Every structure is written in C-alpha cells, then in structure tokens.
XYZ file of C-alpha atoms in Angstrom:
104
model
C 28.670 79.748 120.923
C 29.518 76.151 119.923
C 29.402 75.108 123.592
C 25.555 75.999 123.830
C 24.789 74.901 120.309
C 26.125 71.583 121.404
C 24.268 71.408 124.637
C 21.377 73.897 124.257
C 19.647 72.614 127.691
C 22.861 74.714 128.779
C 22.237 77.777 127.576
C 19.649 79.115 130.339
C 21.574 77.843 132.995
C 24.686 80.237 131.127
C 21.892 82.986 131.445
C 21.677 82.966 134.678
C 24.499 82.604 135.441
C 25.342 85.906 134.081
C 22.321 87.637 135.639
C 23.068 86.285 138.906
C 26.892 87.128 138.993
C 26.112 90.923 138.070
C 22.482 91.394 138.419
C 23.369 93.982 141.826
C 25.006 96.630 139.933
C 24.094 99.637 140.846
C 24.875 102.267 138.183
C 24.010 105.647 140.362
C 26.444 104.324 142.795
C 28.891 102.315 140.109
C 29.124 98.998 142.322
C 28.119 95.762 142.842
C 27.771 93.681 139.881
C 29.759 90.886 138.629
C 33.367 91.990 139.480
C 35.694 89.736 140.668
C 33.237 86.712 139.693
C 32.779 86.153 143.150
C 29.602 84.134 142.565
C 31.846 81.392 141.929
C 32.478 81.024 145.922
C 31.184 78.006 148.302
C 29.686 81.364 150.331
C 27.881 82.408 147.199
C 26.798 79.790 145.666
C 25.120 78.617 148.695
C 22.302 81.322 148.477
C 19.096 79.829 147.511
C 18.481 82.140 144.754
C 22.029 80.603 143.073
C 21.124 77.303 143.311
C 22.041 75.147 140.554
C 24.831 77.764 139.666
C 27.668 75.645 140.676
C 26.667 73.536 137.927
C 27.101 76.308 135.085
C 30.694 77.894 137.012
C 31.946 73.991 136.609
C 31.163 74.119 133.469
C 32.892 77.364 132.727
C 36.317 76.438 134.684
C 37.853 74.936 131.655
C 37.072 77.420 129.732
C 38.912 80.156 132.457
C 41.690 77.947 132.721
C 42.580 77.736 128.832
C 41.781 81.310 127.859
C 43.497 83.071 131.151
C 46.653 81.652 129.960
C 47.518 83.829 127.479
C 45.134 86.453 127.830
C 43.869 88.590 130.892
C 40.494 86.907 131.387
C 38.472 87.496 134.416
C 35.970 85.265 135.885
C 33.171 87.674 135.643
C 33.516 88.866 132.200
C 33.820 85.085 131.156
C 30.351 84.547 133.087
C 28.858 87.413 131.216
C 30.124 86.469 128.014
C 29.373 82.924 128.221
C 25.162 84.599 129.400
C 25.088 87.004 126.421
C 27.079 84.402 123.748
C 23.988 81.626 124.886
C 21.003 84.131 124.042
C 22.492 84.741 120.784
C 23.392 80.851 120.522
C 19.585 79.832 121.638
C 18.205 82.496 118.414
C 17.840 85.472 120.600
C 18.808 88.757 119.923
C 23.144 89.826 119.628
C 23.767 91.913 122.933
C 26.597 94.260 122.818
C 29.531 93.469 125.098
C 32.884 94.332 126.353
C 35.466 93.388 129.025
C 35.571 95.136 131.956
C 36.135 93.602 135.090
C 40.097 93.197 135.608
C 39.858 91.255 139.232
C 40.140 87.314 138.805
C-alpha cells in the first residue's frame, strides 16, 4: 500500500493490471484468469486492450524479485494482490484476497 500511497496515480493502472490479468476466468469451466501471470509476456501485452500495462508489469518486477527470493510468489498472485491493495490504498473497500496461483 505504501507504493500506491506514494504514487497515487499508479493505483488505477495496477487495478487495471489485476483485471486484465485475471478477467478471463470462467467459474463454470474453472479455467482462464490470471494463472501463470501471462500478461507479462509481449504477445499478451501487445493486445490493444492491454496498452500501457507494460509499465505496471515493469513496476511490479522489483517486488517479484524481492519477495520471490524466500517465498512461493507467483506473478499471477503479485498482480492481483497489487490490484486489491491499490484499491484499499486509494480509500476503496477492503477486498478479501488469498494466494492461489502456483505457476510462475
């Protein structure tokens, strides 16, 4: 939350990253979504709807490197966690979140 508090203009982009990373989840089929954090790859970032999200992916990379050192952190979890903490930091509601992706 400190990251967004110090850079409030980045908050909406982090929320957008979380949404675009996980918005394809199909509850009935139990597939799609943020698994593997594939939005970080050029092919997905090049999709028109994801324009500008390369910045948010770059902003999160130092956190991935720092916190994945001693933990089982996935890109998918990092991106969704960044989104929910950004909402809270921007005075939005607290959103329940739990880690769940095991893909890196």
